[in-house]
mmCIF file of C-alpha atoms and ligand atoms in Angstrom:
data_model
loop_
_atom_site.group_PDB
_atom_site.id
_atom_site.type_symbol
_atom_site.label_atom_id
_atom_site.label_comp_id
_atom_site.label_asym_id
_atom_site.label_seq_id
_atom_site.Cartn_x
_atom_site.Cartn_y
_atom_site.Cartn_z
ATOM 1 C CA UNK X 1 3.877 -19.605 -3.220
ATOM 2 C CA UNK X 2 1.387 -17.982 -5.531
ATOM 3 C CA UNK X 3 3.318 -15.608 -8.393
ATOM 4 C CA UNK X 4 1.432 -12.889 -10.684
ATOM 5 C CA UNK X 5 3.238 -11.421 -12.641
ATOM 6 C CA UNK X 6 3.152 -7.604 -13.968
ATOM 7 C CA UNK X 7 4.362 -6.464 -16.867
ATOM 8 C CA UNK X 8 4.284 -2.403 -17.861
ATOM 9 C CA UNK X 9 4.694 -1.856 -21.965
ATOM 10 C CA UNK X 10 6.016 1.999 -21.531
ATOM 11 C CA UNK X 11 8.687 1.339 -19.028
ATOM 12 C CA UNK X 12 9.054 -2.026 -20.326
ATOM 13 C CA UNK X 13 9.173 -4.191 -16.908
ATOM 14 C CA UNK X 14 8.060 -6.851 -15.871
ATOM 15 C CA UNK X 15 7.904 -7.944 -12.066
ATOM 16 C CA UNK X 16 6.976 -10.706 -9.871
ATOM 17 C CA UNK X 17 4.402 -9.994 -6.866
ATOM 18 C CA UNK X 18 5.209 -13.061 -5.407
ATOM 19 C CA UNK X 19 2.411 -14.820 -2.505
ATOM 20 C CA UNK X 20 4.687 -16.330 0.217
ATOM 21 C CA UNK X 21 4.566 -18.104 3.552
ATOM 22 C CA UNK X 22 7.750 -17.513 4.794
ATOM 23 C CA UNK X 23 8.839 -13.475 4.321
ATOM 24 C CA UNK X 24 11.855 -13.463 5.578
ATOM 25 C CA UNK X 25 14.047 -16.624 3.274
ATOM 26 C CA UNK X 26 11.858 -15.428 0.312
ATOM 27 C CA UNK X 27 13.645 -11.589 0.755
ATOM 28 C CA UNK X 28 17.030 -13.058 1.989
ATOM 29 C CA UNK X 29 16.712 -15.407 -1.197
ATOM 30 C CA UNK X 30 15.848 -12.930 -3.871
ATOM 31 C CA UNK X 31 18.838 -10.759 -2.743
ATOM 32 C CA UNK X 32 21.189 -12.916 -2.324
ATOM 33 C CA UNK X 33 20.688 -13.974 -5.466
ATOM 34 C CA UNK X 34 19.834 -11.093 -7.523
ATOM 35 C CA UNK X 35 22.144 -8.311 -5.758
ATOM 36 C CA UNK X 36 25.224 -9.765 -5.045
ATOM 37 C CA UNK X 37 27.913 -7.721 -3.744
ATOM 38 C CA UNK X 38 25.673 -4.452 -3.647
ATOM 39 C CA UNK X 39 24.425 -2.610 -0.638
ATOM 40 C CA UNK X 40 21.274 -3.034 0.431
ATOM 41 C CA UNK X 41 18.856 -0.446 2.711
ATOM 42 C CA UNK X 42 15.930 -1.683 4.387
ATOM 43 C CA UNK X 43 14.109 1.703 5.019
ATOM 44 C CA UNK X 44 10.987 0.796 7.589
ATOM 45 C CA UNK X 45 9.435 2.976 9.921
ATOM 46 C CA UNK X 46 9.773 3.061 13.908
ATOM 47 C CA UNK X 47 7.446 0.283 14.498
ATOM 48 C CA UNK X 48 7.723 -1.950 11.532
ATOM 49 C CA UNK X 49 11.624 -1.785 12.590
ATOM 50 C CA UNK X 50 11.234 -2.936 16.169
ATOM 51 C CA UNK X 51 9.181 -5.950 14.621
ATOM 52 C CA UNK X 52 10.374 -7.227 11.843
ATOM 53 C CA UNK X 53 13.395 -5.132 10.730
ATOM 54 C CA UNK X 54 16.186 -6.031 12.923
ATOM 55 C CA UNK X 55 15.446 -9.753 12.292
ATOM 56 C CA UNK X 56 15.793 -8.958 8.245
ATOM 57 C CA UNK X 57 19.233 -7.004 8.864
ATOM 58 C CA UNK X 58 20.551 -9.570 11.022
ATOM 59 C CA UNK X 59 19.912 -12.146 8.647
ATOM 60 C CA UNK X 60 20.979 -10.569 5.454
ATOM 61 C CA UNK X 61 24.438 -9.815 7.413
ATOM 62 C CA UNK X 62 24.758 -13.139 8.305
ATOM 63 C CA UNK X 63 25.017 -14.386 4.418
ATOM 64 C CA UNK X 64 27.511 -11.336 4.455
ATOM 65 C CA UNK X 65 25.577 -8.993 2.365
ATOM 66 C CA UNK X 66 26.415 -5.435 3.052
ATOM 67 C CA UNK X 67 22.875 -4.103 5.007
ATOM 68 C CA UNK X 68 21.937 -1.039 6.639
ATOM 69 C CA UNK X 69 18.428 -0.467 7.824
ATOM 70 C CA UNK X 70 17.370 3.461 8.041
ATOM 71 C CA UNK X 71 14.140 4.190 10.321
ATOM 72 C CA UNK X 72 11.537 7.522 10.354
ATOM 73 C CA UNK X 73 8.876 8.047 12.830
ATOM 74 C CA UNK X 74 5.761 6.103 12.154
ATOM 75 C CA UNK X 75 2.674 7.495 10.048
ATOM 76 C CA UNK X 76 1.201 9.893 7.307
ATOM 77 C CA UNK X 77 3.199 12.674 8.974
ATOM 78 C CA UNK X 78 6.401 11.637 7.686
ATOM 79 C CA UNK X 79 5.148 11.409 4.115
ATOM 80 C CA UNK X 80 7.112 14.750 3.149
ATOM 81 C CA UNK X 81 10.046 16.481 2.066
ATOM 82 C CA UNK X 82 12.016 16.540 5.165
ATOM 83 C CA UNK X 83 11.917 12.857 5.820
ATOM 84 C CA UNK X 84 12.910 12.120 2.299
ATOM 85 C CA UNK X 85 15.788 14.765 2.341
ATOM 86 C CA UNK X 86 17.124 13.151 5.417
ATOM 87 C CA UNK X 87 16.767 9.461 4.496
ATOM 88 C CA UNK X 88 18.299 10.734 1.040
ATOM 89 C CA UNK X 89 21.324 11.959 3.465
ATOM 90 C CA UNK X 90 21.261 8.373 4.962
ATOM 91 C CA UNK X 91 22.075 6.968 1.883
ATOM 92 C CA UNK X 92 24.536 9.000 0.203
ATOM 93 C CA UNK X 93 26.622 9.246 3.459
ATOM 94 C CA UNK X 94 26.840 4.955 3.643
ATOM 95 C CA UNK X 95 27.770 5.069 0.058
ATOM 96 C CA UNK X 96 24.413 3.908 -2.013
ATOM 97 C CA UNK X 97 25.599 3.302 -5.822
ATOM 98 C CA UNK X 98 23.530 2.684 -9.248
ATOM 99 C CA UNK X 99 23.689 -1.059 -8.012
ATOM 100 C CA UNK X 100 22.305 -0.999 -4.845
ATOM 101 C CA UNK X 101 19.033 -1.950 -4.029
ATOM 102 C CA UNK X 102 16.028 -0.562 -1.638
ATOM 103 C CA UNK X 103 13.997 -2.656 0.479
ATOM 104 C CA UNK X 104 10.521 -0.832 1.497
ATOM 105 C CA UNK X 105 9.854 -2.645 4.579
ATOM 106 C CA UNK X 106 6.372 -1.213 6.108
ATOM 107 C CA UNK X 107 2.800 -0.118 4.877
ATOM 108 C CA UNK X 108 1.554 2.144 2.659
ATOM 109 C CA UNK X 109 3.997 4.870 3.907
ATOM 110 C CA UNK X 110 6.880 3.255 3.987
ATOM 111 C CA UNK X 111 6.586 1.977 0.870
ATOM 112 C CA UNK X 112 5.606 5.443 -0.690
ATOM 113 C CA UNK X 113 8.558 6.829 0.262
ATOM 114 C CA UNK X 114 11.006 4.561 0.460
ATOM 115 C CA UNK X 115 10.144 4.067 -3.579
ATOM 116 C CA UNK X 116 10.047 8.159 -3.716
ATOM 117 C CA UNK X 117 13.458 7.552 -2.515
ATOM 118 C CA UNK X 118 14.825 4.962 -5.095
ATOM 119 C CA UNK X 119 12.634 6.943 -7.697
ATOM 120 C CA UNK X 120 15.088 9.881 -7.095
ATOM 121 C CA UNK X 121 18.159 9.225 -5.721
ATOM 122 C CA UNK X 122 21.303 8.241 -8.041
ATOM 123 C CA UNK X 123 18.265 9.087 -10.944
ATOM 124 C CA UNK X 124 16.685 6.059 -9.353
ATOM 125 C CA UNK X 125 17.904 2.772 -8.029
ATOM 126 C CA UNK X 126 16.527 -0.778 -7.685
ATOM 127 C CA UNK X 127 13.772 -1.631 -4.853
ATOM 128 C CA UNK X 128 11.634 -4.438 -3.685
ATOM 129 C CA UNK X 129 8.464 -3.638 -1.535
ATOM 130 C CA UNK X 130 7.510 -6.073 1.381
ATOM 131 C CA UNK X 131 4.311 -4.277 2.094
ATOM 132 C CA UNK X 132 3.420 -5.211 6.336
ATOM 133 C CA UNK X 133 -0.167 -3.446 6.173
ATOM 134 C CA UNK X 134 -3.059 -4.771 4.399
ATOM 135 C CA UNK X 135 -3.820 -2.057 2.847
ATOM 136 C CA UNK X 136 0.353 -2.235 1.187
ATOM 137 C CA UNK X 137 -0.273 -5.743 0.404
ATOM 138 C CA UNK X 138 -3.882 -5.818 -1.656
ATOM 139 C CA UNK X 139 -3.175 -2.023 -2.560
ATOM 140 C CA UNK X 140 -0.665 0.189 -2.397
ATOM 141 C CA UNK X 141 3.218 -2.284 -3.145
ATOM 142 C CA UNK X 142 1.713 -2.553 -6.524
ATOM 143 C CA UNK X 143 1.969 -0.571 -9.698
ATOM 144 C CA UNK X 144 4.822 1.956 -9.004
ATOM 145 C CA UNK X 145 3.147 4.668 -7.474
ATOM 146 C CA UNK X 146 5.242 6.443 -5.030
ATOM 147 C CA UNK X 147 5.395 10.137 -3.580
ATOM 148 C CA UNK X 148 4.752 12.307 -0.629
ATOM 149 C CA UNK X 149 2.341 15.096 0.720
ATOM 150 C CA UNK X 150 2.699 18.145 0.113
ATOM 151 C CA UNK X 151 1.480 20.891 3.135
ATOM 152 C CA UNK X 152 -0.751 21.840 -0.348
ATOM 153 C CA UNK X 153 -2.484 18.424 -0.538
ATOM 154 C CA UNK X 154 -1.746 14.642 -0.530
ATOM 155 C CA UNK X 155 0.270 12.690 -2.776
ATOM 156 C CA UNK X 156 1.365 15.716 -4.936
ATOM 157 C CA UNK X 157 4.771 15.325 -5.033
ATOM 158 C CA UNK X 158 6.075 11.667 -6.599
ATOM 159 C CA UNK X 159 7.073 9.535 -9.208
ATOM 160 C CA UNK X 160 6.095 6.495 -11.582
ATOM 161 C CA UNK X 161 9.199 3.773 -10.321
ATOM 162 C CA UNK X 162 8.228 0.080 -10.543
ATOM 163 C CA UNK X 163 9.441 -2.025 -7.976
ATOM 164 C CA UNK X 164 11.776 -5.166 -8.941
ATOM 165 C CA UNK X 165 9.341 -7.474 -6.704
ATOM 166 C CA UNK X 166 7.299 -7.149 -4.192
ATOM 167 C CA UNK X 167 7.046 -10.442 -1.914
ATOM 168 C CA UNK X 168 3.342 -10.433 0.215
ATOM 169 C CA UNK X 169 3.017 -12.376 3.688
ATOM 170 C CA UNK X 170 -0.338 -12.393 5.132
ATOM 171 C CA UNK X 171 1.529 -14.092 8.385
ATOM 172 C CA UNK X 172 2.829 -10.268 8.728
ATOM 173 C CA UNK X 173 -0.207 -9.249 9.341
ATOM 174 C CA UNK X 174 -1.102 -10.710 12.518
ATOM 175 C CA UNK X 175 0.667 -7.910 14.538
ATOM 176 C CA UNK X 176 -1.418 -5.396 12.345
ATOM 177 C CA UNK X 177 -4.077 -3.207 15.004
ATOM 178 C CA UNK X 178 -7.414 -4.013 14.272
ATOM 179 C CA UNK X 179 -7.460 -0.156 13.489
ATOM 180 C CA UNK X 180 -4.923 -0.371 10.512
ATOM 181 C CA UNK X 181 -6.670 -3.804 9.508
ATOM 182 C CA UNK X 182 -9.954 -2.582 9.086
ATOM 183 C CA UNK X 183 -8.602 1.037 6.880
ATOM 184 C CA UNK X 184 -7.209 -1.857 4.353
ATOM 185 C CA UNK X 185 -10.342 -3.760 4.933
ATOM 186 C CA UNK X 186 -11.391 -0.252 3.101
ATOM 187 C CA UNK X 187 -9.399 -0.473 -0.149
ATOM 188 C CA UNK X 188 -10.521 -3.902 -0.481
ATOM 189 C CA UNK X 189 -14.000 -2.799 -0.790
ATOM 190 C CA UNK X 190 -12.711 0.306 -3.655
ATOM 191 C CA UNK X 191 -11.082 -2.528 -5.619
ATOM 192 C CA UNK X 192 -13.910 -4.887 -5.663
ATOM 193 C CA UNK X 193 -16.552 -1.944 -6.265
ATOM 194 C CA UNK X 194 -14.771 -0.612 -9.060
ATOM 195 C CA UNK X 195 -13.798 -3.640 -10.287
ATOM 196 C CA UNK X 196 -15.507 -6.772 -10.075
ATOM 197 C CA UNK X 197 -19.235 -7.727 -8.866
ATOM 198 C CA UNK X 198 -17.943 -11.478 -8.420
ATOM 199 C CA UNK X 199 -15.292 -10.093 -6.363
ATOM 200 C CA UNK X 200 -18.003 -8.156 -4.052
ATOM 201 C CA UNK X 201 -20.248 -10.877 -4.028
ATOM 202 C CA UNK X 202 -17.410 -13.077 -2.776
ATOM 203 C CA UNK X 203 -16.885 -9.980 0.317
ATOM 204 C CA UNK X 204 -20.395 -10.212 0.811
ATOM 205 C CA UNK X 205 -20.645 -14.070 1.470
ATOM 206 C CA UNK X 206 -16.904 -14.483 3.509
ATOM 207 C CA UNK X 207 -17.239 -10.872 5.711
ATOM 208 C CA UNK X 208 -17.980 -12.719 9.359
ATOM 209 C CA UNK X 209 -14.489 -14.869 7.790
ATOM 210 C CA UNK X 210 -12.527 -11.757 6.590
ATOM 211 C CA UNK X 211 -13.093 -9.805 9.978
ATOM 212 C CA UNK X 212 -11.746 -12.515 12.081
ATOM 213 C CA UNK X 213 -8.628 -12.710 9.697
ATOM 214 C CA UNK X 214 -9.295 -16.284 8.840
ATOM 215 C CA UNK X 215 -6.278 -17.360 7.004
ATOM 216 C CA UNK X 216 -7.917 -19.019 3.831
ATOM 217 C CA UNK X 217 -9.910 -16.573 3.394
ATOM 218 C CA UNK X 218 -7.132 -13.625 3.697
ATOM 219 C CA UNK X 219 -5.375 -15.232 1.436
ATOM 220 C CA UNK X 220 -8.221 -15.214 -1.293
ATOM 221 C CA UNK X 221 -8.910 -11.189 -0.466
ATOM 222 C CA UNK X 222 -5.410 -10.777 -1.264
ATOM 223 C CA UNK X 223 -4.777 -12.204 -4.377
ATOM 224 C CA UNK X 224 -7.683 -11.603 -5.856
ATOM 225 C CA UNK X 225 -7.099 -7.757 -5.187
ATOM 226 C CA UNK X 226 -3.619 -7.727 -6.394
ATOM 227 C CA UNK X 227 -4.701 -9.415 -9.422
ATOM 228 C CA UNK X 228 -7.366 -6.428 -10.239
ATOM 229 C CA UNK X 229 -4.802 -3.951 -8.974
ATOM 230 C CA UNK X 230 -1.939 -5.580 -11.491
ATOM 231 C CA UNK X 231 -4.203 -5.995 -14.248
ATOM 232 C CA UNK X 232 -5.109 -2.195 -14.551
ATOM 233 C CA UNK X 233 -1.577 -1.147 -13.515
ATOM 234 C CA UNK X 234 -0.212 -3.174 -16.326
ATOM 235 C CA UNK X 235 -2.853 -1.165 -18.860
ATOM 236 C CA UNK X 236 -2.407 2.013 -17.620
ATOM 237 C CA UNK X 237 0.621 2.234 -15.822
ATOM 238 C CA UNK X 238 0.768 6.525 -15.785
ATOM 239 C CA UNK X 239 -3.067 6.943 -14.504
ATOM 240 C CA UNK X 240 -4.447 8.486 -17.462
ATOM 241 C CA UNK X 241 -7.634 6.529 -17.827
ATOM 242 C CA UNK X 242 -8.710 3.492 -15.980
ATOM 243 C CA UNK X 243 -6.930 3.578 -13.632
ATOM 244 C CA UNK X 244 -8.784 6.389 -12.221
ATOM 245 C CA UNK X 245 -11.469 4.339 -11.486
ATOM 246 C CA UNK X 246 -9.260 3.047 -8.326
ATOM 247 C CA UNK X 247 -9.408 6.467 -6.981
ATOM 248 C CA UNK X 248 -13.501 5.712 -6.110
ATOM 249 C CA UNK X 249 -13.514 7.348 -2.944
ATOM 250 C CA UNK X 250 -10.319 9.149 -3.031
ATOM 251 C CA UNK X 251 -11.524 12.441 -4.173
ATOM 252 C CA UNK X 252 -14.052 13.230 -0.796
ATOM 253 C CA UNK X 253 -11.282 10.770 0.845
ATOM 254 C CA UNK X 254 -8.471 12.653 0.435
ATOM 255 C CA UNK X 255 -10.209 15.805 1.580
ATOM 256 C CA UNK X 256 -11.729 14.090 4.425
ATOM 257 C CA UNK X 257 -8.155 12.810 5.761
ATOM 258 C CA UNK X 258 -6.538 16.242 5.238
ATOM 259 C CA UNK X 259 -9.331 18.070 7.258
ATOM 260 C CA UNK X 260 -8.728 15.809 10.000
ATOM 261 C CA UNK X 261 -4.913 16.710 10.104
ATOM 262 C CA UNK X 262 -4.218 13.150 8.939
ATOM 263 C CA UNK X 263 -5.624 11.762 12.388
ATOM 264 C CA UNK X 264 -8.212 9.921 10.052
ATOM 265 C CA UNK X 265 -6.244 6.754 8.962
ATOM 266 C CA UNK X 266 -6.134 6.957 4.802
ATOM 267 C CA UNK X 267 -8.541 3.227 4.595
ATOM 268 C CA UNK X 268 -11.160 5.276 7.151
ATOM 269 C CA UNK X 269 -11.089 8.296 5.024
ATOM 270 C CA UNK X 270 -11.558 6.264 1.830
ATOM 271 C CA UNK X 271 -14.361 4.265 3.529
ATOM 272 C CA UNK X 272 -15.922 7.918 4.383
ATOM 273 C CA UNK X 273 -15.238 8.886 0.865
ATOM 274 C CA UNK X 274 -16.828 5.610 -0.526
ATOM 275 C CA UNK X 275 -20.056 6.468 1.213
ATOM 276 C CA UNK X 276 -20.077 9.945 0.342
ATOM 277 C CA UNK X 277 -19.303 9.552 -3.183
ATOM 278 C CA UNK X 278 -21.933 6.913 -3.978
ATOM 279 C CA UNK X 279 -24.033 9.014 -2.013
ATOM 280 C CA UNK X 280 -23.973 11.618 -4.614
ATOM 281 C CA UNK X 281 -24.388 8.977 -7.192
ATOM 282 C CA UNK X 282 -27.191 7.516 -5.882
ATOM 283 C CA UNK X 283 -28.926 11.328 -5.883
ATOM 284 C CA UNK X 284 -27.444 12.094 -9.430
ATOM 285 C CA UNK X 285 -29.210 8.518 -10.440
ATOM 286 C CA UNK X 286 -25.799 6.862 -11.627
ATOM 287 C CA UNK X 287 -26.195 4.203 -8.778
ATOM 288 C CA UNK X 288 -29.473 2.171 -7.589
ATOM 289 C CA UNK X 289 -30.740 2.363 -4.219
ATOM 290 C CA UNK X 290 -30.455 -0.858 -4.085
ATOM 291 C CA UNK X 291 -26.638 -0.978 -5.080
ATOM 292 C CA UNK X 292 -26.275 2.046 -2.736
ATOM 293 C CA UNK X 293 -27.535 -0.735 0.392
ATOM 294 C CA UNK X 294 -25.721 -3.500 -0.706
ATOM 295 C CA UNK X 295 -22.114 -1.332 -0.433
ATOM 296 C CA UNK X 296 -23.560 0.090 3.118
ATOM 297 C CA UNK X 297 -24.373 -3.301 3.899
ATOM 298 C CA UNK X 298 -21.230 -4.872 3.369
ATOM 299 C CA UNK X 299 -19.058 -2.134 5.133
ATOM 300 C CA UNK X 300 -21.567 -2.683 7.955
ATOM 301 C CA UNK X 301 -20.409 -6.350 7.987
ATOM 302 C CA UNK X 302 -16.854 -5.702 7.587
ATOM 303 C CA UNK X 303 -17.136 -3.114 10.231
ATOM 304 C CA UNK X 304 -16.131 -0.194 9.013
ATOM 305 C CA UNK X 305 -16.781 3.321 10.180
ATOM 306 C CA UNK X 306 -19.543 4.441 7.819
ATOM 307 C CA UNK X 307 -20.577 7.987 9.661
ATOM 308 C CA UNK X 308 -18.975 11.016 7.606
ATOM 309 C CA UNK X 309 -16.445 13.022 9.933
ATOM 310 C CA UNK X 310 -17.903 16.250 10.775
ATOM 311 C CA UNK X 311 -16.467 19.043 8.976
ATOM 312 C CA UNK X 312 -15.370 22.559 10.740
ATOM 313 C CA UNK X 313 -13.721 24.558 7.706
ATOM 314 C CA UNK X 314 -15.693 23.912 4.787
ATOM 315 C CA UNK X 315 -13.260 26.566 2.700
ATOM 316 C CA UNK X 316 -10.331 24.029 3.249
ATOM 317 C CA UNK X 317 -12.681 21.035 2.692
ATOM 318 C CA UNK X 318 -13.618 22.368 -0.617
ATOM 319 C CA UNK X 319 -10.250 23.571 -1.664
HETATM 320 N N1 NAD F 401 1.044 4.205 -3.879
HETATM 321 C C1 NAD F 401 -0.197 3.776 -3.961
HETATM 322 O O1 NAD F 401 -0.640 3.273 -4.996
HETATM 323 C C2 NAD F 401 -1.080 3.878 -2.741
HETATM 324 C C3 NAD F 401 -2.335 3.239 -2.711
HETATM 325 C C4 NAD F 401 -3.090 3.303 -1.544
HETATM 326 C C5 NAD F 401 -2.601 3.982 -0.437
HETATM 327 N N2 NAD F 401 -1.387 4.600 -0.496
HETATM 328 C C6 NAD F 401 -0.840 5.302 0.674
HETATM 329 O O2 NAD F 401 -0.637 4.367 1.725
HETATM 330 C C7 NAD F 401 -0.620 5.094 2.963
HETATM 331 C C8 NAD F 401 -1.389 4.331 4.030
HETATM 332 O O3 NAD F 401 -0.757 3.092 4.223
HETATM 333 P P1 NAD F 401 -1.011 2.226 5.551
HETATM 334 O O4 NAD F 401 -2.439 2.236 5.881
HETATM 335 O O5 NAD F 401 -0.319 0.952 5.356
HETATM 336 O O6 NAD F 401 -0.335 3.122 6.692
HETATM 337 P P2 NAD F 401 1.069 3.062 7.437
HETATM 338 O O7 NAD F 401 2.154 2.716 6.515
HETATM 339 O O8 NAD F 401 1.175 4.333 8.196
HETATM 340 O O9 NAD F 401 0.881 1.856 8.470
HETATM 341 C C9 NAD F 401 -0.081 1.956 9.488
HETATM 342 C C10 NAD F 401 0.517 1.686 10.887
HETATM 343 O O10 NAD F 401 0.725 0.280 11.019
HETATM 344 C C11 NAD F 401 2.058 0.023 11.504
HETATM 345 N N3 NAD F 401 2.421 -1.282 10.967
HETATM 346 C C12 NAD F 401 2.790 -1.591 9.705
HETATM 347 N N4 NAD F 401 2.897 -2.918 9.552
HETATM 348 C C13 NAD F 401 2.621 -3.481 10.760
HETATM 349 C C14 NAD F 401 2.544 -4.816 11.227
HETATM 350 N N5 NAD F 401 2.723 -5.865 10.415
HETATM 351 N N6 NAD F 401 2.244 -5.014 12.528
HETATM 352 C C15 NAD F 401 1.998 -3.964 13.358
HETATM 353 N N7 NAD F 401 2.016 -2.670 12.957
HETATM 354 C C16 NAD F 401 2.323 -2.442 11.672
HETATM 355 C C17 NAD F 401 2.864 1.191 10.999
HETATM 356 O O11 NAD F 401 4.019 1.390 11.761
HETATM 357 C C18 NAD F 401 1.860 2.337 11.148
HETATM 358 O O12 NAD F 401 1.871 2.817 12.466
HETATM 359 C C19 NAD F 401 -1.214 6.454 2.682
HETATM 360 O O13 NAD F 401 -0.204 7.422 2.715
HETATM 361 C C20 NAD F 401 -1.768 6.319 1.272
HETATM 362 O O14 NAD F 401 -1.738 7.537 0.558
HETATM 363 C C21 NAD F 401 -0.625 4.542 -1.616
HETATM 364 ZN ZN1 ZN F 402 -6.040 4.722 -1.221
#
């Protein structure tokens, strides 16, 4: 088990993002030890439940911890209001107190609500992300930011809530659809480009590796990008300078994957907005031509999408 830890001055908390083999005694473990005698809510999502959530319920009941585990339909369409209202509902009706915890239980959506949800209800409660996508487990389980659309753009609506740990399996993702694999593949590529040349070099060398998920080599990709990812969390925890520079691609990205009516998965519409955006650099002279290759290059060998999605409505696109 590999541990980094993460500590944020202003809220003055420190977790463990904790590198595991085995998921599911790591979880039962931490709670059992850490939460005794409070209820516990594994909130997933319609898939993630089928596969792994019914296995983590049944266990935690069997060391006779109190467990409930809350589903919503899977995908970027339930990251809104009405979802969060409801599973809000869920929780107040079984009784949630200060002392219980949350257990986000999914990808990227999951674990943006779910922590929406502990952000707000009570005035905020206790969770622990297990992150099932790659893109949750290099990206999104780390650094407390959590929140919903809003029909007037992405992300608008959230909150700055740290989890108490977040515990990453890379065996979890060997159910993942090549499709959801490759749109973390995606964020991988943002972290390293931002962030570290070493980091990209490494991408270049090991892509054949990385696209046939070879195990070593996942693990490396992971833990290298949660170690960027913690290390700018941990200096700027509320986004209000570097960690901007994580949103490379997010700007044309989140456009793109609104346009589409969120039928563009969020790592394809970064990937668009990656090419896009250092597109524009490259023709404002901020990035080389040769630079400019090397990132087409490597998303070539990764195999991501690289043509832009054709826009119809340019007025929403630019709004
Ligand atoms: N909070 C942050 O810092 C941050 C950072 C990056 C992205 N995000 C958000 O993350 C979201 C995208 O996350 P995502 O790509 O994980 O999408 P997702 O959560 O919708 O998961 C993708 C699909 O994979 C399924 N799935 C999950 N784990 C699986 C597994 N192990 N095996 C089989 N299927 C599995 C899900 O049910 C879903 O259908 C976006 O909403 C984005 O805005 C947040
Ligand atoms: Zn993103």
């Amino acid at each position: 088990m590999k541990t980094i830890w993460v500590s944020t001055k202003r809220s003055e908390r420190t977790y463990p993002v904790e590198i595991v083999s085995e998921w599911f005694s790591r979880v039962s473990r931490i709670i059992s030890r850490d939460w005794k005698g409070s209820s516990v809510f594994i909130i997933t999502d319609t898939n993630v439940r089928k596969l792994y959530g019914q296995r983590l319920l049944c266990g935690l009941l069997l060391r006779g911890i109190d467990t409930w585990l809350i589903d919503f339909p899977s995908g970027e369409q339930s990251k809104n209001a009405d979802v969060v209202n409801i599973l809000h509902s869920a929780l107040l009706e079984r009784g949630v107190r200060r002392d219980s915890v949350i257990v986000a239980l999914g990808g990227g959506v999951v674990g943006d609500v779910a922590g929406y949800v502990a952000a707000t209800v009570l005035r905020g409660i206790t969770y622990i992300q297990v992150p099932t996508t790659l893109l949750a487990q290099v990206d999104s389980s780390v650094g407390g930011k959590v929140g919903i659309d809003h029909p007037l753009g992405k992300n608008l609506i959230g909150a700055f809530h740290q989890p108490s740990a977040v515990c990453i399996d890379p065996l979890l993702l060997r159910t993942l659809p090549e499709r959801e694999y490759k749109s973390g593949l995606a964020e991988v590529v943002k972290i390293a480009a931002a962030l570290d040349a070493s980091f990209f070099k490494f991408l270049e060398r090991n892509a054949a590796q990385i696209r046939k998920r070879n195990g070593r080599t996942l693990c490396n990709v992971i833990e290298r990008s949660v170690r960027l990812k913690a290390a700018v969390a941990e200096k700027d925890e509320f986004e209000t300078g570097l960690r901007k520079t994580l949103n490379l691609g997010h700007t044309l990205g989140h456009a793109f994957e609104a346009v589409s009516g969120y039928r563009l998965r969020h790592g394809e519409a970064v990937a668009a907005g990656l090419v896009a955006e250092s597109r524009i650099a490259r023709d404002m002279g901020l990035l080389s031509t040769k630079e400019f290759a090397r990132l087409l290059h490597l998303m070539h060998a990764l195999g991501l999408r690289m043509s832009l999605p054709r826009v119809k409505n340019k007025s929403e696109f630019l709004s």
